[in-house]
Amino acid sequence: MNKAMVFVENQAFGILVKLAKRSKERGFDNFVLFRPMHPHEKEQLKQYEQAYKQPLFDRLVETERWDFDHIKKAVEEFEKEKSLAGLICVGGFFTQDGLLGAHVAKLAEERGLPTQSVEGLYRSNNKYLTRDTLFHAGLNTVDFGLATDEESLLRHAERIGYPVILKPINGCASQLVIKCENEQELIKGFHMGLKKLPQSLYKHMYSCIHRFPDQSGKMIEFNPLTSMLVEGYISGREASVEIVVTETEVIPLLVHDKVLVTEGDRVVYEHLLVVPPVRFHDKEIQRMKEYAVKVAKATGIKNALCHVELRYDEKTGPQLLEINPRVGGMLVTQSLETMIGFSVPDAILDLALGTFKPGTYDSISDLHAMFTLYPPHSGYFERVEGLDKLKRLPGILSTTLLFPEGSYIHGDDEEVFLLMGWMRGNSYEEILSVYEEAKKVVRFHIIKKEKGK
């Protein structure tokens, strides 16, 4: 009798489908606990199943509850039908019912299955705890503080020194990342952030009040809706390091050079990433890999793919922006497959099964890049023009429109990947030229009005 792979996920539909397909190919049944699917997701699932001539999900339970007891009951129902081979949570973000990844890790641990680290998940998903962990580990990191009111906000900023960055303590998509050059901007940014957090697309994440000890053992209660992280501004060239963490090892996989990054009023936008890096020499790349490994070890993460974002300060070297205990977004999965032959779906399954075996990960020298085209503002996505022209541009290997026409786009306060492209080029100059042409040929028509009006 086949064993079942259990997927518990409330965000990442695309990678969930890819994982389910690979799980089926490896002989497992797929039991899925997922949020209610959107109509376009149901259509995508139908198309997948027609192509592969079998259901991808043997059992699908849709829910809007993510508390531990509810998930546990669902898993217990799955167990009545099949023996479980593994439990997988891809995103694992905070929900209003707690840290989803930690819930799943605890359930796996109770069953003696390979699991991620509950402590590691908290210390990497909560940005205050990440900074605290790096500080106590003696790693290169900026000064920081938790602002819960104007008094603590100003106290931390005065100690840190301007400019400072304000950000949600458990945010994603570069949402509400606010650079403040002085006290006036700081106070304005803080109150704007607290006003916008409850209205955010991610309010379900920010509504999670949780308690966890810092490295000194002090228990801290975090309320993401009424507090923000204050930290020193990090300058320098930006890059990201993809790593894989087993029970005992931390292995760097690939470094992406974020050659075009812009800082908006409250969002940081990543436009163009190149691999192999074009702005870093070999010793700098090695330093970034070694630093990323130390950061992951300090947090206590295990059995996970990790995405480490950093900037390379010319004086102090690599400095952490954030670490995420999940594979990077945009087209990182495609890049890992192309550049080093690393299969993300297989790695996630193997980590959950306890069968992952590290390989040799030497990147090919052919220059590749991923780029994102962002919506000009929030509103209803009426239509897009120029996709055919985009696909005919030299070096374009694939393009992906992430939101179907007719969707509502939240494009003002977060980094919304509306269209992504994957390409190859003979030089950075050639890649940059194609990217600039892509911005010209693609036109998004978005009606600027409030949702529901």
CSV table of C-alpha atoms in Angstrom, one decimal:
chain,number,residue,atom,x,y,z
A,1,MET,CA,0.0,0.0,0.0
A,2,ASN,CA,1.3,3.5,-0.9
A,3,LYS,CA,2.2,5.8,1.9
A,4,ALA,CA,0.9,9.4,1.9
A,5,MET,CA,2.7,12.7,1.7
A,6,VAL,CA,0.8,15.3,3.7
A,7,PHE,CA,1.0,18.9,2.5
A,8,VAL,CA,-0.2,21.7,4.8
A,9,GLU,CA,-0.1,25.1,3.0
A,10,ASN,CA,-2.0,28.4,3.0
A,11,GLN,CA,-0.1,30.3,0.4
A,12,ALA,CA,2.1,28.8,-2.3
A,13,PHE,CA,-0.2,27.1,-4.8
A,14,GLY,CA,2.3,26.9,-7.7
A,15,ILE,CA,5.0,25.0,-5.8
A,16,LEU,CA,2.4,22.9,-4.1
A,17,VAL,CA,1.2,21.6,-7.4
A,18,LYS,CA,4.8,20.9,-8.6
A,19,LEU,CA,5.5,19.0,-5.3
A,20,ALA,CA,2.3,17.0,-5.6
A,21,LYS,CA,3.2,16.0,-9.2
A,22,ARG,CA,6.7,14.9,-8.1
A,23,SER,CA,5.3,13.1,-5.1
A,24,LYS,CA,3.0,11.1,-7.4
A,25,GLU,CA,5.8,10.2,-9.7
A,26,ARG,CA,7.7,8.8,-6.7
A,27,GLY,CA,4.7,6.6,-5.7
A,28,PHE,CA,3.1,8.5,-2.9
A,29,ASP,CA,-0.5,9.5,-2.4
A,30,ASN,CA,-1.1,13.2,-1.7
A,31,PHE,CA,-3.2,14.4,1.2
A,32,VAL,CA,-3.6,18.2,1.2
A,33,LEU,CA,-4.8,20.7,3.7
A,34,PHE,CA,-5.1,24.0,1.9
A,35,ARG,CA,-6.9,27.4,2.0
A,36,PRO,CA,-10.0,27.7,-0.3
A,37,MET,CA,-8.7,27.7,-3.9
A,38,HIS,CA,-9.3,30.7,-6.2
A,39,PRO,CA,-11.1,29.9,-9.5
A,40,HIS,CA,-8.0,30.3,-11.6
A,41,GLU,CA,-6.2,27.9,-9.3
A,42,LYS,CA,-8.9,25.3,-9.7
A,43,GLU,CA,-8.6,25.7,-13.5
A,44,GLN,CA,-4.8,25.3,-13.3
A,45,LEU,CA,-5.2,22.1,-11.2
A,46,LYS,CA,-7.7,20.7,-13.7
A,47,GLN,CA,-5.3,21.4,-16.5
A,48,TYR,CA,-2.5,19.7,-14.6
A,49,GLU,CA,-4.6,16.6,-13.9
A,50,GLN,CA,-5.8,16.4,-17.5
A,51,ALA,CA,-2.1,16.5,-18.7
A,52,TYR,CA,-1.0,13.8,-16.2
A,53,LYS,CA,-4.2,11.8,-16.5
A,54,GLN,CA,-4.6,11.3,-12.8
A,55,PRO,CA,-5.6,13.3,-9.7
A,56,LEU,CA,-2.7,15.2,-8.1
A,57,PHE,CA,-4.5,15.4,-4.7
A,58,ASP,CA,-6.0,12.2,-3.4
A,59,ARG,CA,-7.5,14.0,-0.5
A,60,LEU,CA,-8.1,17.8,-0.5
A,61,VAL,CA,-9.4,19.6,2.6
A,62,GLU,CA,-9.9,23.3,2.3
A,63,THR,CA,-9.9,25.4,5.4
A,64,GLU,CA,-9.5,28.9,6.7
A,65,ARG,CA,-8.4,27.7,10.2
A,66,TRP,CA,-4.7,27.2,10.9
A,67,ASP,CA,-4.5,26.6,14.7
A,68,PHE,CA,-2.5,23.7,15.9
A,69,ASP,CA,-5.5,21.6,17.1
A,70,HIS,CA,-7.4,22.0,13.8
A,71,ILE,CA,-4.4,20.9,11.8
A,72,LYS,CA,-3.7,18.0,14.1
A,73,LYS,CA,-7.3,16.7,13.7
A,74,ALA,CA,-7.0,16.9,9.9
A,75,VAL,CA,-3.7,15.0,10.0
A,76,GLU,CA,-5.2,12.4,12.3
A,77,GLU,CA,-8.0,11.9,9.8
A,78,PHE,CA,-5.5,11.4,7.0
A,79,GLU,CA,-3.7,8.8,9.1
A,80,LYS,CA,-6.8,6.7,9.3
A,81,GLU,CA,-6.5,6.2,5.6
A,82,LYS,CA,-2.8,5.8,5.0
A,83,SER,CA,0.5,5.6,6.8
A,84,LEU,CA,2.3,9.0,6.5
A,85,ALA,CA,5.6,9.2,4.8
A,86,GLY,CA,6.2,12.9,5.6
A,87,LEU,CA,4.7,16.2,6.5
A,88,ILE,CA,5.5,19.2,4.3
A,89,CYS,CA,4.8,23.0,4.8
A,90,VAL,CA,6.3,25.1,2.0
A,91,GLY,CA,5.7,28.7,3.1
A,92,GLY,CA,5.0,28.2,6.7
A,93,PHE,CA,4.2,31.9,7.4
A,94,PHE,CA,2.6,33.4,10.4
A,95,THR,CA,-1.2,33.2,10.4
A,96,GLN,CA,-3.8,34.6,12.8
A,97,ASP,CA,-3.7,31.2,14.4
A,98,GLY,CA,0.1,31.0,14.9
A,99,LEU,CA,3.2,30.1,13.0
A,100,LEU,CA,2.1,27.5,10.4
A,101,GLY,CA,5.5,26.0,9.8
A,102,ALA,CA,6.0,25.5,13.5
A,103,HIS,CA,2.7,23.8,13.9
A,104,VAL,CA,3.6,21.3,11.1
A,105,ALA,CA,7.1,20.8,12.5
A,106,LYS,CA,5.6,19.9,15.9
A,107,LEU,CA,3.2,17.4,14.3
A,108,ALA,CA,6.0,15.8,12.3
A,109,GLU,CA,8.2,15.5,15.5
A,110,GLU,CA,5.3,13.9,17.4
A,111,ARG,CA,5.2,11.2,14.7
A,112,GLY,CA,8.9,10.6,14.6
A,113,LEU,CA,9.2,12.0,11.0
A,114,PRO,CA,12.0,14.3,9.8
A,115,THR,CA,11.1,17.8,10.7
A,116,GLN,CA,12.1,21.4,10.6
A,117,SER,CA,13.2,23.1,13.8
A,118,VAL,CA,10.4,25.0,15.7
A,119,GLU,CA,13.0,27.3,17.2
A,120,GLY,CA,14.7,27.8,13.9
A,121,LEU,CA,11.4,28.7,12.3
A,122,TYR,CA,10.6,31.3,14.9
A,123,ARG,CA,14.1,32.8,14.8
A,124,SER,CA,14.0,33.2,11.0
A,125,ASN,CA,10.4,34.2,10.5
A,126,ASN,CA,10.5,36.9,13.2
A,127,LYS,CA,13.0,39.6,12.1
A,128,TYR,CA,13.6,40.9,15.6
A,129,LEU,CA,14.5,37.4,16.8
A,130,THR,CA,16.8,37.0,13.7
A,131,ARG,CA,18.7,40.2,14.6
A,132,ASP,CA,18.9,39.1,18.3
A,133,THR,CA,20.3,35.7,17.2
A,134,LEU,CA,23.0,37.2,15.0
A,135,PHE,CA,24.0,39.6,17.7
A,136,HIS,CA,24.4,36.9,20.4
A,137,ALA,CA,26.3,34.7,17.9
A,138,GLY,CA,28.8,37.4,17.3
A,139,LEU,CA,28.0,37.7,13.6
A,140,ASN,CA,28.1,40.8,11.5
A,141,THR,CA,24.8,42.6,12.0
A,142,VAL,CA,23.3,46.1,12.4
A,143,ASP,CA,21.9,47.5,15.6
A,144,PHE,CA,18.2,47.1,16.1
A,145,GLY,CA,15.3,47.5,18.4
A,146,LEU,CA,11.6,46.8,18.8
A,147,ALA,CA,9.4,49.9,18.6
A,148,THR,CA,6.1,49.6,20.4
A,149,ASP,CA,5.4,53.3,20.8
A,150,GLU,CA,6.9,56.7,20.0
A,151,GLU,CA,9.2,56.7,23.0
A,152,SER,CA,10.8,53.3,22.2
A,153,LEU,CA,10.9,54.3,18.5
A,154,LEU,CA,12.9,57.5,19.2
A,155,ARG,CA,15.1,55.8,21.8
A,156,HIS,CA,16.2,53.1,19.4
A,157,ALA,CA,16.8,55.4,16.5
A,158,GLU,CA,18.9,57.8,18.6
A,159,ARG,CA,21.1,54.9,19.6
A,160,ILE,CA,21.4,53.4,16.2
A,161,GLY,CA,21.9,56.6,14.2
A,162,TYR,CA,20.2,57.8,11.0
A,163,PRO,CA,19.3,56.6,8.5
A,164,VAL,CA,17.3,53.8,9.9
A,165,ILE,CA,14.9,51.3,8.4
A,166,LEU,CA,11.4,50.5,9.7
A,167,LYS,CA,9.8,47.2,8.8
A,168,PRO,CA,7.1,44.8,10.1
A,169,ILE,CA,8.6,42.2,12.4
A,170,ASN,CA,7.2,39.3,10.3
A,171,GLY,CA,6.6,40.9,6.9
A,172,CYS,CA,7.2,39.6,3.4
A,173,ALA,CA,7.2,41.0,-0.2
A,174,SER,CA,9.3,44.0,1.0
A,175,GLN,CA,6.0,45.4,2.3
A,176,LEU,CA,6.2,48.7,4.4
A,177,VAL,CA,10.0,48.8,4.4
A,178,ILE,CA,10.5,52.5,5.2
A,179,LYS,CA,13.8,54.3,5.1
A,180,CYS,CA,14.0,57.3,7.5
A,181,GLU,CA,16.6,60.0,7.4
A,182,ASN,CA,15.6,61.9,10.4
A,183,GLU,CA,13.2,62.1,13.4
A,184,GLN,CA,10.4,63.7,11.5
A,185,GLU,CA,10.4,61.0,8.8
A,186,LEU,CA,10.7,58.3,11.5
A,187,ILE,CA,7.6,59.4,13.4
A,188,LYS,CA,5.7,59.8,10.2
A,189,GLY,CA,6.8,56.4,8.9
A,190,PHE,CA,6.0,54.6,12.1
A,191,HIS,CA,2.4,56.0,12.3
A,192,MET,CA,1.8,55.3,8.6
A,193,GLY,CA,3.0,51.7,9.1
A,194,LEU,CA,0.8,51.1,12.1
A,195,LYS,CA,-2.1,52.5,10.2
A,196,LYS,CA,-1.5,50.4,7.1
A,197,LEU,CA,-0.6,47.0,8.7
A,198,PRO,CA,-4.3,46.2,9.7
A,199,GLN,CA,-5.4,47.0,6.1
A,200,SER,CA,-2.6,45.0,4.5
A,201,LEU,CA,-3.0,42.0,2.2
A,202,TYR,CA,-1.0,40.2,4.8
A,203,LYS,CA,-3.1,41.3,7.8
A,204,HIS,CA,-3.6,37.6,8.6
A,205,MET,CA,0.1,37.3,9.2
A,206,TYR,CA,0.4,40.5,11.2
A,207,SER,CA,-2.6,39.6,13.4
A,208,CYS,CA,-0.6,36.8,15.0
A,209,ILE,CA,0.3,37.8,18.6
A,210,HIS,CA,3.0,35.4,19.7
A,211,ARG,CA,5.5,34.9,22.6
A,212,PHE,CA,9.0,33.6,22.2
A,213,PRO,CA,12.3,34.1,24.2
A,214,ASP,CA,15.2,36.1,23.0
A,215,GLN,CA,18.7,34.6,23.3
A,216,SER,CA,19.1,35.9,26.8
A,217,GLY,CA,16.0,33.8,27.8
A,218,LYS,CA,13.7,36.8,28.2
A,219,MET,CA,10.2,36.0,27.0
A,220,ILE,CA,8.9,38.7,24.6
A,221,GLU,CA,5.3,39.1,23.5
A,222,PHE,CA,5.2,40.3,19.9
A,223,ASN,CA,2.2,42.1,18.5
A,224,PRO,CA,3.0,42.7,14.8
A,225,LEU,CA,0.0,45.1,14.4
A,226,THR,CA,1.2,47.5,17.0
A,227,SER,CA,5.0,47.3,16.7
A,228,MET,CA,7.8,47.6,14.1
A,229,LEU,CA,11.4,46.7,13.9
A,230,VAL,CA,13.9,49.5,13.8
A,231,GLU,CA,17.3,48.7,12.4
A,232,GLY,CA,20.4,50.4,11.0
A,233,TYR,CA,20.4,51.1,7.2
A,234,ILE,CA,22.6,48.7,5.2
A,235,SER,CA,24.3,50.1,2.1
A,236,GLY,CA,26.2,48.2,-0.6
A,237,ARG,CA,25.7,45.8,-3.5
A,238,GLU,CA,22.7,43.5,-2.9
A,239,ALA,CA,22.8,39.7,-3.4
A,240,SER,CA,21.0,36.6,-2.2
A,241,VAL,CA,22.4,33.2,-1.3
A,242,GLU,CA,20.3,30.0,-1.7
A,243,ILE,CA,21.3,27.3,0.8
A,244,VAL,CA,20.0,23.8,1.8
A,245,VAL,CA,20.1,22.7,5.5
A,246,THR,CA,19.9,19.1,6.6
A,247,GLU,CA,19.9,17.7,10.1
A,248,THR,CA,23.7,18.3,10.4
A,249,GLU,CA,24.9,20.3,7.4
A,250,VAL,CA,24.4,23.7,5.8
A,251,ILE,CA,25.3,23.8,2.1
A,252,PRO,CA,25.4,26.9,0.0
A,253,LEU,CA,24.0,26.4,-3.5
A,254,LEU,CA,23.9,29.5,-5.6
A,255,VAL,CA,24.5,33.3,-5.4
A,256,HIS,CA,22.3,35.7,-7.3
A,257,ASP,CA,23.5,39.2,-8.0
A,258,LYS,CA,20.7,41.7,-7.6
A,259,VAL,CA,22.0,44.2,-10.1
A,260,LEU,CA,18.9,46.4,-10.2
A,261,VAL,CA,17.2,47.3,-6.9
A,262,THR,CA,15.3,50.4,-6.2
A,263,GLU,CA,14.0,51.8,-2.9
A,264,GLY,CA,10.5,53.2,-3.0
A,265,ASP,CA,8.9,55.2,-0.2
A,266,ARG,CA,7.8,52.1,1.5
A,267,VAL,CA,8.7,49.1,-0.8
A,268,VAL,CA,12.0,47.8,-2.0
A,269,TYR,CA,11.8,46.5,-5.6
A,270,GLU,CA,14.1,43.9,-7.1
A,271,HIS,CA,14.1,44.3,-10.9
A,272,LEU,CA,16.9,42.3,-12.3
A,273,LEU,CA,19.0,39.4,-10.9
A,274,VAL,CA,22.0,37.9,-12.7
A,275,VAL,CA,23.7,34.6,-12.2
A,276,PRO,CA,26.6,33.9,-12.0
A,277,PRO,CA,27.3,37.3,-10.2
A,278,VAL,CA,28.8,40.0,-12.3
A,279,ARG,CA,29.6,42.6,-9.6
A,280,PHE,CA,31.4,40.3,-7.1
A,281,HIS,CA,34.8,38.6,-7.4
A,282,ASP,CA,35.4,35.1,-6.2
A,283,LYS,CA,36.6,36.0,-2.7
A,284,GLU,CA,33.5,38.1,-2.1
A,285,ILE,CA,31.2,35.4,-3.4
A,286,GLN,CA,32.9,32.9,-1.0
A,287,ARG,CA,32.5,35.4,1.9
A,288,MET,CA,28.8,35.7,1.2
A,289,LYS,CA,28.4,31.9,1.1
A,290,GLU,CA,30.3,31.5,4.4
A,291,TYR,CA,28.3,34.2,6.1
A,292,ALA,CA,25.0,32.7,4.9
A,293,VAL,CA,26.0,29.4,6.4
A,294,LYS,CA,26.9,31.0,9.7
A,295,VAL,CA,23.5,32.8,9.8
A,296,ALA,CA,21.6,29.6,9.1
A,297,LYS,CA,23.5,27.7,11.8
A,298,ALA,CA,22.9,30.5,14.4
A,299,THR,CA,19.2,30.4,13.9
A,300,GLY,CA,19.0,26.7,14.3
A,301,ILE,CA,17.2,26.0,11.0
A,302,LYS,CA,17.2,22.4,9.8
A,303,ASN,CA,15.7,20.3,7.0
A,304,ALA,CA,14.9,23.3,4.9
A,305,LEU,CA,15.8,25.3,1.8
A,306,CYS,CA,16.7,28.8,2.8
A,307,HIS,CA,16.9,32.2,1.1
A,308,VAL,CA,19.4,34.6,2.5
A,309,GLU,CA,19.2,38.2,1.4
A,310,LEU,CA,22.2,40.5,2.1
A,311,ARG,CA,24.1,43.6,1.1
A,312,TYR,CA,27.8,43.7,0.8
A,313,ASP,CA,29.1,46.7,2.7
A,314,GLU,CA,32.4,47.8,1.3
A,315,LYS,CA,33.9,48.2,4.8
A,316,THR,CA,32.4,45.4,6.9
A,317,GLY,CA,31.5,42.8,4.2
A,318,PRO,CA,28.2,40.9,4.0
A,319,GLN,CA,25.4,42.1,6.1
A,320,LEU,CA,22.1,40.2,6.5
A,321,LEU,CA,18.9,41.8,5.3
A,322,GLU,CA,16.8,38.8,6.2
A,323,ILE,CA,16.8,35.0,6.1
A,324,ASN,CA,13.7,33.0,5.0
A,325,PRO,CA,13.4,29.3,5.8
A,326,ARG,CA,12.0,28.5,2.3
A,327,VAL,CA,13.2,28.7,-1.3
A,328,GLY,CA,13.5,32.1,-2.8
A,329,GLY,CA,10.8,33.7,-4.8
A,330,MET,CA,10.7,35.1,-8.3
A,331,LEU,CA,12.4,32.4,-10.5
A,332,VAL,CA,14.9,31.0,-8.0
A,333,THR,CA,13.6,27.5,-8.5
A,334,GLN,CA,14.2,27.7,-12.2
A,335,SER,CA,17.6,29.2,-11.7
A,336,LEU,CA,18.7,26.4,-9.3
A,337,GLU,CA,17.6,23.8,-11.9
A,338,THR,CA,19.3,25.5,-14.8
A,339,MET,CA,22.5,26.6,-13.1
A,340,ILE,CA,23.4,23.7,-10.9
A,341,GLY,CA,20.9,20.9,-11.8
A,342,PHE,CA,19.2,21.2,-8.4
A,343,SER,CA,15.6,20.1,-8.2
A,344,VAL,CA,13.7,22.1,-5.6
A,345,PRO,CA,10.7,19.7,-5.5
A,346,ASP,CA,12.9,16.6,-5.1
A,347,ALA,CA,14.9,18.4,-2.4
A,348,ILE,CA,11.8,19.4,-0.4
A,349,LEU,CA,10.5,15.8,-0.6
A,350,ASP,CA,13.8,14.3,0.4
A,351,LEU,CA,14.2,16.6,3.3
A,352,ALA,CA,10.7,15.6,4.5
A,353,LEU,CA,11.6,11.9,4.1
A,354,GLY,CA,15.1,12.2,5.6
A,355,THR,CA,16.7,10.9,2.4
A,356,PHE,CA,18.4,14.1,1.2
A,357,LYS,CA,22.0,13.6,0.1
A,358,PRO,CA,24.1,16.6,-0.8
A,359,GLY,CA,25.7,16.7,-4.2
A,360,THR,CA,28.4,18.8,-5.9
A,361,TYR,CA,27.0,22.1,-6.9
A,362,ASP,CA,29.2,23.8,-9.4
A,363,SER,CA,27.4,26.6,-11.4
A,364,ILE,CA,27.6,26.6,-15.2
A,365,SER,CA,29.3,29.7,-16.6
A,366,ASP,CA,26.5,30.7,-19.0
A,367,LEU,CA,25.1,34.0,-17.9
A,368,HIS,CA,21.4,33.9,-17.0
A,369,ALA,CA,19.0,36.4,-15.5
A,370,MET,CA,15.6,36.8,-14.0
A,371,PHE,CA,13.6,40.0,-14.1
A,372,THR,CA,10.3,41.2,-12.8
A,373,LEU,CA,7.9,43.8,-14.2
A,374,TYR,CA,5.8,45.5,-11.5
A,375,PRO,CA,2.3,47.0,-11.7
A,376,PRO,CA,2.3,50.8,-11.8
A,377,HIS,CA,-0.2,51.0,-8.9
A,378,SER,CA,-2.9,49.0,-7.1
A,379,GLY,CA,-6.2,48.4,-8.9
A,380,TYR,CA,-8.0,46.0,-11.2
A,381,PHE,CA,-5.8,44.2,-13.7
A,382,GLU,CA,-7.8,44.7,-16.9
A,383,ARG,CA,-5.4,43.4,-19.5
A,384,VAL,CA,-1.8,43.2,-20.6
A,385,GLU,CA,-0.3,44.0,-24.0
A,386,GLY,CA,3.0,42.9,-25.6
A,387,LEU,CA,3.4,39.4,-24.3
A,388,ASP,CA,4.1,38.0,-27.8
A,389,LYS,CA,6.7,40.7,-28.5
A,390,LEU,CA,8.3,40.0,-25.1
A,391,LYS,CA,8.6,36.3,-25.9
A,392,ARG,CA,10.4,37.1,-29.2
A,393,LEU,CA,13.1,39.2,-27.6
A,394,PRO,CA,16.6,37.7,-27.9
A,395,GLY,CA,17.6,35.4,-25.1
A,396,ILE,CA,14.1,35.1,-23.5
A,397,LEU,CA,13.6,31.5,-22.3
A,398,SER,CA,10.3,31.8,-20.5
A,399,THR,CA,7.8,34.4,-19.2
A,400,THR,CA,5.2,34.0,-16.5
A,401,LEU,CA,2.2,36.1,-15.8
A,402,LEU,CA,1.5,35.6,-12.1
A,403,PHE,CA,-2.0,37.1,-11.9
A,404,PRO,CA,-4.8,36.4,-14.4
A,405,GLU,CA,-6.5,39.4,-16.0
A,406,GLY,CA,-9.4,40.4,-13.9
A,407,SER,CA,-7.5,40.1,-10.6
A,408,TYR,CA,-7.2,42.9,-8.1
A,409,ILE,CA,-3.5,43.9,-7.7
A,410,HIS,CA,-2.1,45.3,-4.4
A,411,GLY,CA,0.7,47.3,-6.0
A,412,ASP,CA,1.2,50.2,-3.7
A,413,ASP,CA,2.6,48.9,-0.5
A,414,GLU,CA,4.3,45.6,-1.5
A,415,GLU,CA,6.6,44.1,-4.0
A,416,VAL,CA,4.1,42.4,-6.4
A,417,PHE,CA,5.7,40.2,-9.1
A,418,LEU,CA,3.2,40.7,-11.9
A,419,LEU,CA,5.3,39.3,-14.7
A,420,MET,CA,8.5,37.4,-14.5
A,421,GLY,CA,11.1,36.6,-17.2
A,422,TRP,CA,13.9,34.1,-17.4
A,423,MET,CA,16.6,34.7,-20.0
A,424,ARG,CA,20.2,33.9,-21.2
A,425,GLY,CA,22.7,36.4,-22.5
A,426,ASN,CA,26.3,36.7,-23.7
A,427,SER,CA,27.0,39.6,-21.5
A,428,TYR,CA,25.5,41.7,-18.7
A,429,GLU,CA,25.2,44.6,-21.2
A,430,GLU,CA,23.1,42.4,-23.5
A,431,ILE,CA,20.9,41.2,-20.6
A,432,LEU,CA,20.3,44.8,-19.4
A,433,SER,CA,19.4,45.9,-23.0
A,434,VAL,CA,16.8,43.1,-23.3
A,435,TYR,CA,15.4,43.9,-19.9
A,436,GLU,CA,15.0,47.6,-20.8
A,437,GLU,CA,13.3,46.6,-24.1
A,438,ALA,CA,10.9,44.3,-22.1
A,439,LYS,CA,9.8,47.3,-20.0
A,440,LYS,CA,8.9,49.1,-23.3
A,441,VAL,CA,7.0,46.3,-25.0
A,442,VAL,CA,4.9,45.2,-22.1
A,443,ARG,CA,2.0,47.4,-21.0
A,444,PHE,CA,-0.3,46.7,-18.0
A,445,HIS,CA,-3.7,48.2,-18.0
A,446,ILE,CA,-4.8,48.6,-14.4
A,447,ILE,CA,-7.8,50.5,-13.3
A,448,LYS,CA,-6.9,52.6,-10.3
A,449,LYS,CA,-9.8,52.3,-7.9
A,450,GLU,CA,-10.5,50.8,-4.5
A,451,LYS,CA,-11.3,47.1,-4.3
A,452,GLY,CA,-15.1,46.5,-4.2
A,453,LYS,CA,-16.0,49.9,-5.7
